[in-house]
Tab-separated table of C-alpha atoms in Angstrom:
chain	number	residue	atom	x	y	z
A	205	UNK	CA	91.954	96.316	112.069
A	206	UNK	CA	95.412	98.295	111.377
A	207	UNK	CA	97.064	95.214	109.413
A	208	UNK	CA	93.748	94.665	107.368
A	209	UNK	CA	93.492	98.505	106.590
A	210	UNK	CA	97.261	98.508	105.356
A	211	UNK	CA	97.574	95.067	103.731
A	212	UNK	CA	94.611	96.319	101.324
A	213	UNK	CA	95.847	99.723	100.499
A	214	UNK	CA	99.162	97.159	99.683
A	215	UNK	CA	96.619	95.230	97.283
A	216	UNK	CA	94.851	98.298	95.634
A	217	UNK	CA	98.150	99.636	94.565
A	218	UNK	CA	99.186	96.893	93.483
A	219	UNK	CA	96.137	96.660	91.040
A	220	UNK	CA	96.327	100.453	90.331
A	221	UNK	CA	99.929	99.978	89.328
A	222	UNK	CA	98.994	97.193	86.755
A	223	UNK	CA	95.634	99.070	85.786
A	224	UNK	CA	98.146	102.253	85.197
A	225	UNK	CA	100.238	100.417	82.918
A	226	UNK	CA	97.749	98.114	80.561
A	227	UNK	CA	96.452	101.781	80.036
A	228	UNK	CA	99.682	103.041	79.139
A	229	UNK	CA	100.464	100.324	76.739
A	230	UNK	CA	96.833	100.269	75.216
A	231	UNK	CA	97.147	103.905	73.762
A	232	UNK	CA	100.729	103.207	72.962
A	233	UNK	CA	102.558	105.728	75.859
A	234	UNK	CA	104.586	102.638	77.527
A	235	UNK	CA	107.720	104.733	77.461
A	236	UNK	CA	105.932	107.943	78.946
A	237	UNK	CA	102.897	106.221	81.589
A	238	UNK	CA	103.128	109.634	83.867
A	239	UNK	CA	101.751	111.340	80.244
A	240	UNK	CA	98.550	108.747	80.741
A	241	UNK	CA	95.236	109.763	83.325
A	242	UNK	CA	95.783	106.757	85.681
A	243	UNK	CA	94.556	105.730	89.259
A	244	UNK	CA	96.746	106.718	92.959
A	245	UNK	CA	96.591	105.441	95.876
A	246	UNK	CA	96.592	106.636	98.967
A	247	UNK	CA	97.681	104.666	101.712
A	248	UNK	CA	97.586	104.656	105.492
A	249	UNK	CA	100.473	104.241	107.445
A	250	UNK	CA	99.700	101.909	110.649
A	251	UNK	CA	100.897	103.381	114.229
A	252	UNK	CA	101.324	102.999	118.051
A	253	UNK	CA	99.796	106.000	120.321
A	254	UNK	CA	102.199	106.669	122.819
A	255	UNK	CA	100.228	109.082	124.235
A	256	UNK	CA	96.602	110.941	124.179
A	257	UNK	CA	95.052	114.441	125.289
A	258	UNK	CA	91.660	112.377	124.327
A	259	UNK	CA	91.828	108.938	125.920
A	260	UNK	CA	88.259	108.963	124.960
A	261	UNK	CA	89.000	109.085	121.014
A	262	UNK	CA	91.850	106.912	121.034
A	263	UNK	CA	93.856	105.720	123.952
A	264	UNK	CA	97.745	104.961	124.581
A	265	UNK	CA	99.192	101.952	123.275
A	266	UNK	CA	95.821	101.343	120.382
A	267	UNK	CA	97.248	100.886	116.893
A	268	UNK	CA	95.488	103.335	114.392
A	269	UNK	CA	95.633	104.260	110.732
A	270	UNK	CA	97.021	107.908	109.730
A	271	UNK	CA	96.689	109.145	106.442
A	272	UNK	CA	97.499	112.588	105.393
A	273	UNK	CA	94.720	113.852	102.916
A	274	UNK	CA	96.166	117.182	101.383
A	275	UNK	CA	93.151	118.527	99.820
A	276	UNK	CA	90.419	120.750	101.287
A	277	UNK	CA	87.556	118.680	99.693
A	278	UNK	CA	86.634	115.426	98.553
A	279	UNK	CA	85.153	114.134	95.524
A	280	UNK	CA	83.565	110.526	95.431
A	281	UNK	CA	84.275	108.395	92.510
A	282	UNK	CA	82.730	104.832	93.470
A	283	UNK	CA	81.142	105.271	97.016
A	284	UNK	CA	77.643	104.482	97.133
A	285	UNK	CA	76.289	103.756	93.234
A	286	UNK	CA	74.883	107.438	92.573
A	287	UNK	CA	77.666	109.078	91.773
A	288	UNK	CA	78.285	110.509	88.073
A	289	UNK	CA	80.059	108.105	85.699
A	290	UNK	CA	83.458	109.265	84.639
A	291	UNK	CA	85.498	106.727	82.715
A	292	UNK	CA	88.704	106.377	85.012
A	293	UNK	CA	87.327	105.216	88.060
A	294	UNK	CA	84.700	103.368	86.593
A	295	UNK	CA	87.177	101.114	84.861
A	296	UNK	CA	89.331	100.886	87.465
A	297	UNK	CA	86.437	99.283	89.540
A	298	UNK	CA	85.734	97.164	86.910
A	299	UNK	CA	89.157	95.934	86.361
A	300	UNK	CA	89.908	94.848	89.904
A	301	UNK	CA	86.569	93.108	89.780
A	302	UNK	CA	87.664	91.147	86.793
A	303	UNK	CA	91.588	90.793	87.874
A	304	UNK	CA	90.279	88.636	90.916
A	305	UNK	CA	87.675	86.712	89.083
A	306	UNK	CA	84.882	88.988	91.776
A	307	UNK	CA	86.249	88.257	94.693
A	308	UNK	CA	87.814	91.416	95.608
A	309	UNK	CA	85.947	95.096	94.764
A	310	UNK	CA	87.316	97.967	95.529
A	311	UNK	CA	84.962	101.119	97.143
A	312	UNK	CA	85.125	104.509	98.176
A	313	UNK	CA	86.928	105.749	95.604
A	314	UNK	CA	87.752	109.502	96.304
């Protein structure tokens, strides 16, 4: 669903954005958070298909998700439990978990 997709990116960030700056103001860089390793988001952008040259993929008038991924490669933070611990998006996991009292997670952290 293109709402649901959109309306959670909407949430994450707005969890990132408070994880970015409790970590700002816990090592004392309120007035500087860029200077501070935080968490981004990316988020989709919902759309209309006018038109197709693969009907088969996606057809005219569907509603899909587009999100432009700049990089050539992709490196999972938080996908499927084995990846390597790093500190970052570890916490970050752990602080939306805790923000909602467990009933939101977030996943596939890239």
């Amino acid at each position: 669903n293109v709402k649901l997709a959109v309306n959670d990116a909407k949430d994450v960030a707005s969890y990132a954005h408070r994880f970015n700056t409790q970590t700002a103001r816990a090592v004392g860089a309120e007035a500087e958070p860029d200077e501070v390793p935080g968490v981004k988001v990316h988020a989709p952008v919902g759309c209309f298909v006018i038109g197709s040259a693969v009907p088969d993929v996606v057809a005219a008038g569907q509603a899909v998700t587009l999100s432009m991924y700049p990089s050539t490669q992709v490196k999972k933070f938080v996908f499927e439990g084995g990846e390597d611990f790093l500190e970052l998006p570890q916490a970050f996991f752990h602080y939306v978990a805790w923000m909602s009292g467990g009933r939101e997670l977030v996943a596939d952290l890239q």
